[in-house]
Amino acid sequence: MNDLVMRNLSYGLFVCTARDGEKDNGCIINTVTQVASTPNRISIAVNKANYTHDMILKTRKFNVSILSEAAQFSTFQHFGFQSGRDVDKMAGIEFSRSENGIVYITNGCNGFISGDVYDAIDVGSHTLFLADVADGDVFDKTASATYAYYFANIKPKPQPAPEKKKGWVCTICGYIYEGEELPADFICPLCKHPASDFKPL
Ligand code: FE
C-alpha cells in the first residue's frame, strides 16, 4: 500500500462553525461533500479531537464557510491551530450569523451553507455527519481554495533551519516535534493530524 496515494484526492477547505448555548466555536475541515441533490444533502467529517465536533454532536447543527483563494494563512492558524476549549475563536474576528444563530465567516470565504444533522456515523478518528442543507448564500466569485492551492499558495514556505536539529515537522501546520523517534500514535497538538503527516527535519 502506497499511503501517498491518499494525497492525490482533492479537497476543498472550510471553516466549520457551531454554537452551544452562548458558546461559538469553529475549526478548519477539508471534508464537505454534497451527497444528494433531492433532498439537498451534504456530509462533513470532523475530527473527534476538535471541540466543534462535540458541539455538533450535541446540537445537531453547523455552518460551513467555504474558504476561497483570497483566504489568508492567519485564518487557517486562527481556526485550525488552536482549540476553542482554550480561546474564544470569535474574539477579534469578523463574522455574521445565519438564521440558525450560528456564526459564518465572510472574510476569505466565498459562501456558506447551514446543515441540520440527521445522522452521525462514527468512522474512527472522525465522525461523519449527514445533514440536510437548511440555508446558504454566495458572497463573491473568488474561486474556492483547494487543499492543493493551500499548500502551493497560502501556507508559508518553511524557512531553512539555521542549525540542524533532530526532529520531525508536521507537513500540515509546521509544528516541530523534537526527538529521534516520532511515536507512531503521535497526534499533532496544533492541527490534530497523525504521525503519518510528519516528516524528518
Ligand atoms: Fe500539525
JSON list of C-alpha atoms and ligand atoms in Angstrom, two decimals:
[
{"chain": "A", "resi": 1, "resn": "MET", "atom": "CA", "xyz": [0.00, 0.00, 0.00]},
{"chain": "A", "resi": 2, "resn": "ASN", "atom": "CA", "xyz": [1.38, 3.39, -1.01]},
{"chain": "A", "resi": 3, "resn": "ASP", "atom": "CA", "xyz": [-0.08, 5.74, 1.60]},
{"chain": "A", "resi": 4, "resn": "LEU", "atom": "CA", "xyz": [0.90, 8.75, -0.52]},
{"chain": "A", "resi": 5, "resn": "VAL", "atom": "CA", "xyz": [-1.94, 7.98, -2.92]},
{"chain": "A", "resi": 6, "resn": "MET", "atom": "CA", "xyz": [-4.33, 9.41, -0.32]},
{"chain": "A", "resi": 7, "resn": "ARG", "atom": "CA", "xyz": [-2.78, 12.82, -1.01]},
{"chain": "A", "resi": 8, "resn": "ASN", "atom": "CA", "xyz": [-3.89, 12.62, -4.64]},
{"chain": "A", "resi": 9, "resn": "LEU", "atom": "CA", "xyz": [-7.50, 13.03, -3.58]},
{"chain": "A", "resi": 10, "resn": "SER", "atom": "CA", "xyz": [-8.65, 16.63, -3.97]},
{"chain": "A", "resi": 11, "resn": "TYR", "atom": "CA", "xyz": [-10.41, 18.55, -1.23]},
{"chain": "A", "resi": 12, "resn": "GLY", "atom": "CA", "xyz": [-11.81, 21.97, -0.51]},
{"chain": "A", "resi": 13, "resn": "LEU", "atom": "CA", "xyz": [-11.22, 23.85, 2.72]},
{"chain": "A", "resi": 14, "resn": "PHE", "atom": "CA", "xyz": [-13.86, 25.16, 5.08]},
{"chain": "A", "resi": 15, "resn": "VAL", "atom": "CA", "xyz": [-14.43, 26.86, 8.42]},
{"chain": "A", "resi": 16, "resn": "CYS", "atom": "CA", "xyz": [-16.93, 24.64, 10.22]},
{"chain": "A", "resi": 17, "resn": "THR", "atom": "CA", "xyz": [-18.77, 26.51, 12.97]},
{"chain": "A", "resi": 18, "resn": "ALA", "atom": "CA", "xyz": [-21.23, 25.56, 15.71]},
{"chain": "A", "resi": 19, "resn": "ARG", "atom": "CA", "xyz": [-22.98, 27.16, 18.65]},
{"chain": "A", "resi": 20, "resn": "ASP", "atom": "CA", "xyz": [-23.84, 25.57, 22.00]},
{"chain": "A", "resi": 21, "resn": "GLY", "atom": "CA", "xyz": [-25.76, 27.93, 24.28]},
{"chain": "A", "resi": 22, "resn": "GLU", "atom": "CA", "xyz": [-23.75, 31.15, 24.21]},
{"chain": "A", "resi": 23, "resn": "LYS", "atom": "CA", "xyz": [-20.55, 29.45, 23.08]},
{"chain": "A", "resi": 24, "resn": "ASP", "atom": "CA", "xyz": [-19.46, 29.95, 19.46]},
{"chain": "A", "resi": 25, "resn": "ASN", "atom": "CA", "xyz": [-16.66, 27.91, 18.01]},
{"chain": "A", "resi": 26, "resn": "GLY", "atom": "CA", "xyz": [-15.16, 26.81, 14.70]},
{"chain": "A", "resi": 27, "resn": "CYS", "atom": "CA", "xyz": [-12.47, 24.65, 13.16]},
{"chain": "A", "resi": 28, "resn": "ILE", "atom": "CA", "xyz": [-10.96, 24.01, 9.73]},
{"chain": "A", "resi": 29, "resn": "ILE", "atom": "CA", "xyz": [-12.16, 20.94, 7.84]},
{"chain": "A", "resi": 30, "resn": "ASN", "atom": "CA", "xyz": [-11.47, 19.67, 4.32]},
{"chain": "A", "resi": 31, "resn": "THR", "atom": "CA", "xyz": [-14.38, 17.27, 4.05]},
{"chain": "A", "resi": 32, "resn": "VAL", "atom": "CA", "xyz": [-17.60, 18.86, 2.85]},
{"chain": "A", "resi": 33, "resn": "THR", "atom": "CA", "xyz": [-19.36, 16.99, 0.05]},
{"chain": "A", "resi": 34, "resn": "GLN", "atom": "CA", "xyz": [-22.80, 17.22, -1.46]},
{"chain": "A", "resi": 35, "resn": "VAL", "atom": "CA", "xyz": [-24.11, 13.65, -1.20]},
{"chain": "A", "resi": 36, "resn": "ALA", "atom": "CA", "xyz": [-27.62, 14.08, -2.65]},
{"chain": "A", "resi": 37, "resn": "SER", "atom": "CA", "xyz": [-29.44, 16.73, -4.67]},
{"chain": "A", "resi": 38, "resn": "THR", "atom": "CA", "xyz": [-33.01, 15.65, -3.85]},
{"chain": "A", "resi": 39, "resn": "PRO", "atom": "CA", "xyz": [-33.20, 16.28, -0.99]},
{"chain": "A", "resi": 40, "resn": "ASN", "atom": "CA", "xyz": [-30.23, 18.63, -0.92]},
{"chain": "A", "resi": 41, "resn": "ARG", "atom": "CA", "xyz": [-27.83, 16.95, 1.49]},
{"chain": "A", "resi": 42, "resn": "ILE", "atom": "CA", "xyz": [-24.17, 17.24, 2.44]},
{"chain": "A", "resi": 43, "resn": "SER", "atom": "CA", "xyz": [-21.77, 15.24, 4.55]},
{"chain": "A", "resi": 44, "resn": "ILE", "atom": "CA", "xyz": [-18.96, 16.59, 6.69]},
{"chain": "A", "resi": 45, "resn": "ALA", "atom": "CA", "xyz": [-16.31, 14.60, 8.56]},
{"chain": "A", "resi": 46, "resn": "VAL", "atom": "CA", "xyz": [-14.98, 16.24, 11.73]},
{"chain": "A", "resi": 47, "resn": "ASN", "atom": "CA", "xyz": [-12.05, 15.06, 13.85]},
{"chain": "A", "resi": 48, "resn": "LYS", "atom": "CA", "xyz": [-13.25, 13.89, 17.26]},
{"chain": "A", "resi": 49, "resn": "ALA", "atom": "CA", "xyz": [-10.38, 15.81, 18.91]},
{"chain": "A", "resi": 50, "resn": "ASN", "atom": "CA", "xyz": [-11.99, 19.10, 17.86]},
{"chain": "A", "resi": 51, "resn": "TYR", "atom": "CA", "xyz": [-14.23, 20.91, 20.33]},
{"chain": "A", "resi": 52, "resn": "THR", "atom": "CA", "xyz": [-16.51, 21.86, 17.40]},
{"chain": "A", "resi": 53, "resn": "HIS", "atom": "CA", "xyz": [-17.09, 18.13, 16.87]},
{"chain": "A", "resi": 54, "resn": "ASP", "atom": "CA", "xyz": [-18.61, 17.73, 20.34]},
{"chain": "A", "resi": 55, "resn": "MET", "atom": "CA", "xyz": [-20.77, 20.82, 19.83]},
{"chain": "A", "resi": 56, "resn": "ILE", "atom": "CA", "xyz": [-22.22, 19.48, 16.55]},
{"chain": "A", "resi": 57, "resn": "LEU", "atom": "CA", "xyz": [-22.81, 16.05, 18.09]},
{"chain": "A", "resi": 58, "resn": "LYS", "atom": "CA", "xyz": [-24.81, 17.76, 20.85]},
{"chain": "A", "resi": 59, "resn": "THR", "atom": "CA", "xyz": [-26.67, 20.48, 18.93]},
{"chain": "A", "resi": 60, "resn": "ARG", "atom": "CA", "xyz": [-27.04, 18.71, 15.53]},
{"chain": "A", "resi": 61, "resn": "LYS", "atom": "CA", "xyz": [-26.47, 21.99, 13.68]},
{"chain": "A", "resi": 62, "resn": "PHE", "atom": "CA", "xyz": [-23.48, 23.59, 11.95]},
{"chain": "A", "resi": 63, "resn": "ASN", "atom": "CA", "xyz": [-22.39, 26.04, 9.27]},
{"chain": "A", "resi": 64, "resn": "VAL", "atom": "CA", "xyz": [-19.59, 25.61, 6.78]},
{"chain": "A", "resi": 65, "resn": "SER", "atom": "CA", "xyz": [-17.97, 28.75, 5.34]},
{"chain": "A", "resi": 66, "resn": "ILE", "atom": "CA", "xyz": [-16.22, 27.97, 2.06]},
{"chain": "A", "resi": 67, "resn": "LEU", "atom": "CA", "xyz": [-12.63, 29.25, 2.09]},
{"chain": "A", "resi": 68, "resn": "SER", "atom": "CA", "xyz": [-11.59, 30.93, -1.16]},
{"chain": "A", "resi": 69, "resn": "GLU", "atom": "CA", "xyz": [-8.27, 31.69, -2.81]},
{"chain": "A", "resi": 70, "resn": "ALA", "atom": "CA", "xyz": [-8.46, 35.09, -1.06]},
{"chain": "A", "resi": 71, "resn": "ALA", "atom": "CA", "xyz": [-8.10, 33.44, 2.38]},
{"chain": "A", "resi": 72, "resn": "GLN", "atom": "CA", "xyz": [-5.09, 34.43, 4.47]},
{"chain": "A", "resi": 73, "resn": "PHE", "atom": "CA", "xyz": [-2.86, 31.94, 6.32]},
{"chain": "A", "resi": 74, "resn": "SER", "atom": "CA", "xyz": [-3.86, 33.70, 9.55]},
{"chain": "A", "resi": 75, "resn": "THR", "atom": "CA", "xyz": [-7.41, 32.36, 9.12]},
{"chain": "A", "resi": 76, "resn": "PHE", "atom": "CA", "xyz": [-6.05, 28.80, 9.00]},
{"chain": "A", "resi": 77, "resn": "GLN", "atom": "CA", "xyz": [-3.90, 29.46, 12.05]},
{"chain": "A", "resi": 78, "resn": "HIS", "atom": "CA", "xyz": [-6.79, 31.05, 13.91]},
{"chain": "A", "resi": 79, "resn": "PHE", "atom": "CA", "xyz": [-9.34, 28.28, 13.33]},
{"chain": "A", "resi": 80, "resn": "GLY", "atom": "CA", "xyz": [-7.04, 25.32, 12.72]},
{"chain": "A", "resi": 81, "resn": "PHE", "atom": "CA", "xyz": [-4.09, 25.58, 15.07]},
{"chain": "A", "resi": 82, "resn": "GLN", "atom": "CA", "xyz": [-5.71, 26.39, 18.42]},
{"chain": "A", "resi": 83, "resn": "SER", "atom": "CA", "xyz": [-8.62, 24.95, 20.35]},
{"chain": "A", "resi": 84, "resn": "GLY", "atom": "CA", "xyz": [-11.91, 26.60, 21.24]},
{"chain": "A", "resi": 85, "resn": "ARG", "atom": "CA", "xyz": [-11.54, 24.89, 24.61]},
{"chain": "A", "resi": 86, "resn": "ASP", "atom": "CA", "xyz": [-8.74, 27.36, 25.38]},
{"chain": "A", "resi": 87, "resn": "VAL", "atom": "CA", "xyz": [-9.68, 30.52, 23.49]},
{"chain": "A", "resi": 88, "resn": "ASP", "atom": "CA", "xyz": [-12.72, 32.40, 22.22]},
{"chain": "A", "resi": 89, "resn": "LYS", "atom": "CA", "xyz": [-12.19, 31.97, 18.49]},
{"chain": "A", "resi": 90, "resn": "MET", "atom": "CA", "xyz": [-14.70, 34.69, 17.62]},
{"chain": "A", "resi": 91, "resn": "ALA", "atom": "CA", "xyz": [-12.84, 37.41, 19.56]},
{"chain": "A", "resi": 92, "resn": "GLY", "atom": "CA", "xyz": [-11.43, 39.90, 17.06]},
{"chain": "A", "resi": 93, "resn": "ILE", "atom": "CA", "xyz": [-12.91, 38.04, 14.08]},
{"chain": "A", "resi": 94, "resn": "GLU", "atom": "CA", "xyz": [-15.35, 39.50, 11.54]},
{"chain": "A", "resi": 95, "resn": "PHE", "atom": "CA", "xyz": [-18.42, 37.30, 11.24]},
{"chain": "A", "resi": 96, "resn": "SER", "atom": "CA", "xyz": [-22.17, 37.19, 10.59]},
{"chain": "A", "resi": 97, "resn": "ARG", "atom": "CA", "xyz": [-24.91, 34.88, 11.84]},
{"chain": "A", "resi": 98, "resn": "SER", "atom": "CA", "xyz": [-27.28, 32.78, 9.75]},
{"chain": "A", "resi": 99, "resn": "GLU", "atom": "CA", "xyz": [-30.90, 32.01, 10.64]},
{"chain": "A", "resi": 100, "resn": "ASN", "atom": "CA", "xyz": [-29.84, 29.07, 12.82]},
{"chain": "A", "resi": 101, "resn": "GLY", "atom": "CA", "xyz": [-27.94, 31.51, 15.06]},
{"chain": "A", "resi": 102, "resn": "ILE", "atom": "CA", "xyz": [-24.56, 30.06, 14.12]},
{"chain": "A", "resi": 103, "resn": "VAL", "atom": "CA", "xyz": [-21.59, 32.16, 13.03]},
{"chain": "A", "resi": 104, "resn": "TYR", "atom": "CA", "xyz": [-20.33, 32.17, 9.46]},
{"chain": "A", "resi": 105, "resn": "ILE", "atom": "CA", "xyz": [-17.14, 33.75, 8.18]},
{"chain": "A", "resi": 106, "resn": "THR", "atom": "CA", "xyz": [-17.19, 36.19, 5.27]},
{"chain": "A", "resi": 107, "resn": "ASN", "atom": "CA", "xyz": [-13.53, 37.27, 5.22]},
{"chain": "A", "resi": 108, "resn": "GLY", "atom": "CA", "xyz": [-11.62, 34.99, 2.80]},
{"chain": "A", "resi": 109, "resn": "CYS", "atom": "CA", "xyz": [-14.71, 32.90, 2.12]},
{"chain": "A", "resi": 110, "resn": "ASN", "atom": "CA", "xyz": [-16.96, 32.87, -0.96]},
{"chain": "A", "resi": 111, "resn": "GLY", "atom": "CA", "xyz": [-20.13, 31.46, 0.59]},
{"chain": "A", "resi": 112, "resn": "PHE", "atom": "CA", "xyz": [-21.64, 29.45, 3.42]},
{"chain": "A", "resi": 113, "resn": "ILE", "atom": "CA", "xyz": [-24.02, 26.50, 3.93]},
{"chain": "A", "resi": 114, "resn": "SER", "atom": "CA", "xyz": [-26.10, 25.67, 7.01]},
{"chain": "A", "resi": 115, "resn": "GLY", "atom": "CA", "xyz": [-26.61, 22.00, 7.85]},
{"chain": "A", "resi": 116, "resn": "ASP", "atom": "CA", "xyz": [-29.19, 20.19, 10.01]},
{"chain": "A", "resi": 117, "resn": "VAL", "atom": "CA", "xyz": [-27.70, 16.86, 11.06]},
{"chain": "A", "resi": 118, "resn": "TYR", "atom": "CA", "xyz": [-29.94, 13.82, 10.57]},
{"chain": "A", "resi": 119, "resn": "ASP", "atom": "CA", "xyz": [-27.34, 11.11, 11.15]},
{"chain": "A", "resi": 120, "resn": "ALA", "atom": "CA", "xyz": [-23.90, 10.85, 12.72]},
{"chain": "A", "resi": 121, "resn": "ILE", "atom": "CA", "xyz": [-21.67, 7.87, 11.97]},
{"chain": "A", "resi": 122, "resn": "ASP", "atom": "CA", "xyz": [-18.56, 7.01, 13.97]},
{"chain": "A", "resi": 123, "resn": "VAL", "atom": "CA", "xyz": [-15.94, 6.31, 11.30]},
{"chain": "A", "resi": 124, "resn": "GLY", "atom": "CA", "xyz": [-12.81, 6.17, 13.54]},
{"chain": "A", "resi": 125, "resn": "SER", "atom": "CA", "xyz": [-10.77, 9.33, 14.10]},
{"chain": "A", "resi": 126, "resn": "HIS", "atom": "CA", "xyz": [-13.68, 11.33, 12.69]},
{"chain": "A", "resi": 127, "resn": "THR", "atom": "CA", "xyz": [-17.46, 11.42, 12.89]},
{"chain": "A", "resi": 128, "resn": "LEU", "atom": "CA", "xyz": [-19.29, 11.60, 9.57]},
{"chain": "A", "resi": 129, "resn": "PHE", "atom": "CA", "xyz": [-22.25, 13.96, 9.90]},
{"chain": "A", "resi": 130, "resn": "LEU", "atom": "CA", "xyz": [-25.01, 13.67, 7.30]},
{"chain": "A", "resi": 131, "resn": "ALA", "atom": "CA", "xyz": [-27.07, 16.84, 7.05]},
{"chain": "A", "resi": 132, "resn": "ASP", "atom": "CA", "xyz": [-29.95, 18.48, 5.24]},
{"chain": "A", "resi": 133, "resn": "VAL", "atom": "CA", "xyz": [-28.97, 21.79, 3.69]},
{"chain": "A", "resi": 134, "resn": "ALA", "atom": "CA", "xyz": [-31.07, 24.38, 5.54]},
{"chain": "A", "resi": 135, "resn": "ASP", "atom": "CA", "xyz": [-29.66, 27.65, 4.22]},
{"chain": "A", "resi": 136, "resn": "GLY", "atom": "CA", "xyz": [-26.79, 29.11, 2.25]},
{"chain": "A", "resi": 137, "resn": "ASP", "atom": "CA", "xyz": [-25.51, 32.10, 0.34]},
{"chain": "A", "resi": 138, "resn": "VAL", "atom": "CA", "xyz": [-22.80, 33.17, -2.12]},
{"chain": "A", "resi": 139, "resn": "PHE", "atom": "CA", "xyz": [-20.58, 36.14, -1.14]},
{"chain": "A", "resi": 140, "resn": "ASP", "atom": "CA", "xyz": [-18.41, 36.58, -4.23]},
{"chain": "A", "resi": 141, "resn": "LYS", "atom": "CA", "xyz": [-16.97, 34.87, -7.31]},
{"chain": "A", "resi": 142, "resn": "THR", "atom": "CA", "xyz": [-13.47, 34.17, -5.97]},
{"chain": "A", "resi": 143, "resn": "ALA", "atom": "CA", "xyz": [-12.51, 30.55, -6.67]},
{"chain": "A", "resi": 144, "resn": "SER", "atom": "CA", "xyz": [-12.80, 28.13, -3.76]},
{"chain": "A", "resi": 145, "resn": "ALA", "atom": "CA", "xyz": [-9.47, 27.16, -2.20]},
{"chain": "A", "resi": 146, "resn": "THR", "atom": "CA", "xyz": [-8.47, 23.54, -2.70]},
{"chain": "A", "resi": 147, "resn": "TYR", "atom": "CA", "xyz": [-6.15, 21.72, -0.32]},
{"chain": "A", "resi": 148, "resn": "ALA", "atom": "CA", "xyz": [-3.51, 21.75, -3.10]},
{"chain": "A", "resi": 149, "resn": "TYR", "atom": "CA", "xyz": [-3.93, 25.52, -3.57]},
{"chain": "A", "resi": 150, "resn": "TYR", "atom": "CA", "xyz": [-3.46, 26.00, 0.18]},
{"chain": "A", "resi": 151, "resn": "PHE", "atom": "CA", "xyz": [-0.13, 24.13, 0.14]},
{"chain": "A", "resi": 152, "resn": "ALA", "atom": "CA", "xyz": [1.10, 25.86, -3.02]},
{"chain": "A", "resi": 153, "resn": "ASN", "atom": "CA", "xyz": [-0.02, 29.44, -2.34]},
{"chain": "A", "resi": 154, "resn": "ILE", "atom": "CA", "xyz": [-1.35, 30.12, 1.16]},
{"chain": "A", "resi": 155, "resn": "LYS", "atom": "CA", "xyz": [0.81, 28.12, 3.59]},
{"chain": "A", "resi": 156, "resn": "PRO", "atom": "CA", "xyz": [4.17, 29.92, 4.05]},
{"chain": "A", "resi": 157, "resn": "LYS", "atom": "CA", "xyz": [7.20, 28.03, 2.71]},
{"chain": "A", "resi": 158, "resn": "PRO", "atom": "CA", "xyz": [9.29, 26.53, 5.52]},
{"chain": "A", "resi": 159, "resn": "GLN", "atom": "CA", "xyz": [12.35, 28.63, 6.36]},
{"chain": "A", "resi": 160, "resn": "PRO", "atom": "CA", "xyz": [15.68, 26.78, 6.21]},
{"chain": "A", "resi": 161, "resn": "ALA", "atom": "CA", "xyz": [16.67, 25.86, 9.77]},
{"chain": "A", "resi": 162, "resn": "PRO", "atom": "CA", "xyz": [19.78, 27.74, 10.97]},
{"chain": "A", "resi": 163, "resn": "GLU", "atom": "CA", "xyz": [21.07, 24.63, 12.72]},
{"chain": "A", "resi": 164, "resn": "LYS", "atom": "CA", "xyz": [20.29, 21.00, 12.01]},
{"chain": "A", "resi": 165, "resn": "LYS", "atom": "CA", "xyz": [18.05, 19.71, 14.79]},
{"chain": "A", "resi": 166, "resn": "LYS", "atom": "CA", "xyz": [16.87, 16.15, 15.28]},
{"chain": "A", "resi": 167, "resn": "GLY", "atom": "CA", "xyz": [13.12, 16.01, 14.98]},
{"chain": "A", "resi": 168, "resn": "TRP", "atom": "CA", "xyz": [10.00, 15.80, 12.91]},
{"chain": "A", "resi": 169, "resn": "VAL", "atom": "CA", "xyz": [7.91, 18.51, 11.29]},
{"chain": "A", "resi": 170, "resn": "CYS", "atom": "CA", "xyz": [4.15, 18.39, 10.71]},
{"chain": "A", "resi": 171, "resn": "THR", "atom": "CA", "xyz": [3.64, 18.86, 6.96]},
{"chain": "A", "resi": 172, "resn": "ILE", "atom": "CA", "xyz": [0.17, 20.26, 7.60]},
{"chain": "A", "resi": 173, "resn": "CYS", "atom": "CA", "xyz": [0.84, 23.09, 10.07]},
{"chain": "A", "resi": 174, "resn": "GLY", "atom": "CA", "xyz": [4.61, 23.24, 10.60]},
{"chain": "A", "resi": 175, "resn": "TYR", "atom": "CA", "xyz": [4.66, 22.05, 14.24]},
{"chain": "A", "resi": 176, "resn": "ILE", "atom": "CA", "xyz": [8.07, 20.64, 15.18]},
{"chain": "A", "resi": 177, "resn": "TYR", "atom": "CA", "xyz": [8.48, 17.56, 17.35]},
{"chain": "A", "resi": 178, "resn": "GLU", "atom": "CA", "xyz": [11.98, 17.35, 18.80]},
{"chain": "A", "resi": 179, "resn": "GLY", "atom": "CA", "xyz": [13.46, 13.88, 19.23]},
{"chain": "A", "resi": 180, "resn": "GLU", "atom": "CA", "xyz": [14.92, 10.96, 17.29]},
{"chain": "A", "resi": 181, "resn": "GLU", "atom": "CA", "xyz": [11.78, 8.86, 17.06]},
{"chain": "A", "resi": 182, "resn": "LEU", "atom": "CA", "xyz": [8.24, 10.10, 16.49]},
{"chain": "A", "resi": 183, "resn": "PRO", "atom": "CA", "xyz": [5.82, 7.83, 18.38]},
{"chain": "A", "resi": 184, "resn": "ALA", "atom": "CA", "xyz": [3.56, 6.01, 15.88]},
{"chain": "A", "resi": 185, "resn": "ASP", "atom": "CA", "xyz": [0.44, 7.18, 17.72]},
{"chain": "A", "resi": 186, "resn": "PHE", "atom": "CA", "xyz": [1.61, 10.81, 17.92]},
{"chain": "A", "resi": 187, "resn": "ILE", "atom": "CA", "xyz": [-1.10, 13.40, 17.16]},
{"chain": "A", "resi": 188, "resn": "CYS", "atom": "CA", "xyz": [-0.05, 16.93, 16.20]},
{"chain": "A", "resi": 189, "resn": "PRO", "atom": "CA", "xyz": [-1.05, 19.15, 19.15]},
{"chain": "A", "resi": 190, "resn": "LEU", "atom": "CA", "xyz": [-1.81, 22.05, 16.80]},
{"chain": "A", "resi": 191, "resn": "CYS", "atom": "CA", "xyz": [-3.73, 20.59, 13.86]},
{"chain": "A", "resi": 192, "resn": "LYS", "atom": "CA", "xyz": [-4.55, 17.08, 15.20]},
{"chain": "A", "resi": 193, "resn": "HIS", "atom": "CA", "xyz": [-3.07, 15.29, 12.20]},
{"chain": "A", "resi": 194, "resn": "PRO", "atom": "CA", "xyz": [-1.45, 11.88, 12.81]},
{"chain": "A", "resi": 195, "resn": "ALA", "atom": "CA", "xyz": [2.22, 10.83, 12.78]},
{"chain": "A", "resi": 196, "resn": "SER", "atom": "CA", "xyz": [1.94, 9.85, 9.10]},
{"chain": "A", "resi": 197, "resn": "ASP", "atom": "CA", "xyz": [1.72, 13.57, 8.23]},
{"chain": "A", "resi": 198, "resn": "PHE", "atom": "CA", "xyz": [5.14, 14.27, 9.81]},
{"chain": "A", "resi": 199, "resn": "LYS", "atom": "CA", "xyz": [8.48, 14.13, 8.02]},
{"chain": "A", "resi": 200, "resn": "PRO", "atom": "CA", "xyz": [12.01, 14.20, 9.43]},
{"chain": "A", "resi": 201, "resn": "LEU", "atom": "CA", "xyz": [13.66, 17.64, 9.76]},
{"chain": "B", "resi": 1, "resn": "FE", "atom": "FE", "xyz": [0.11, 19.89, 12.61]}
]
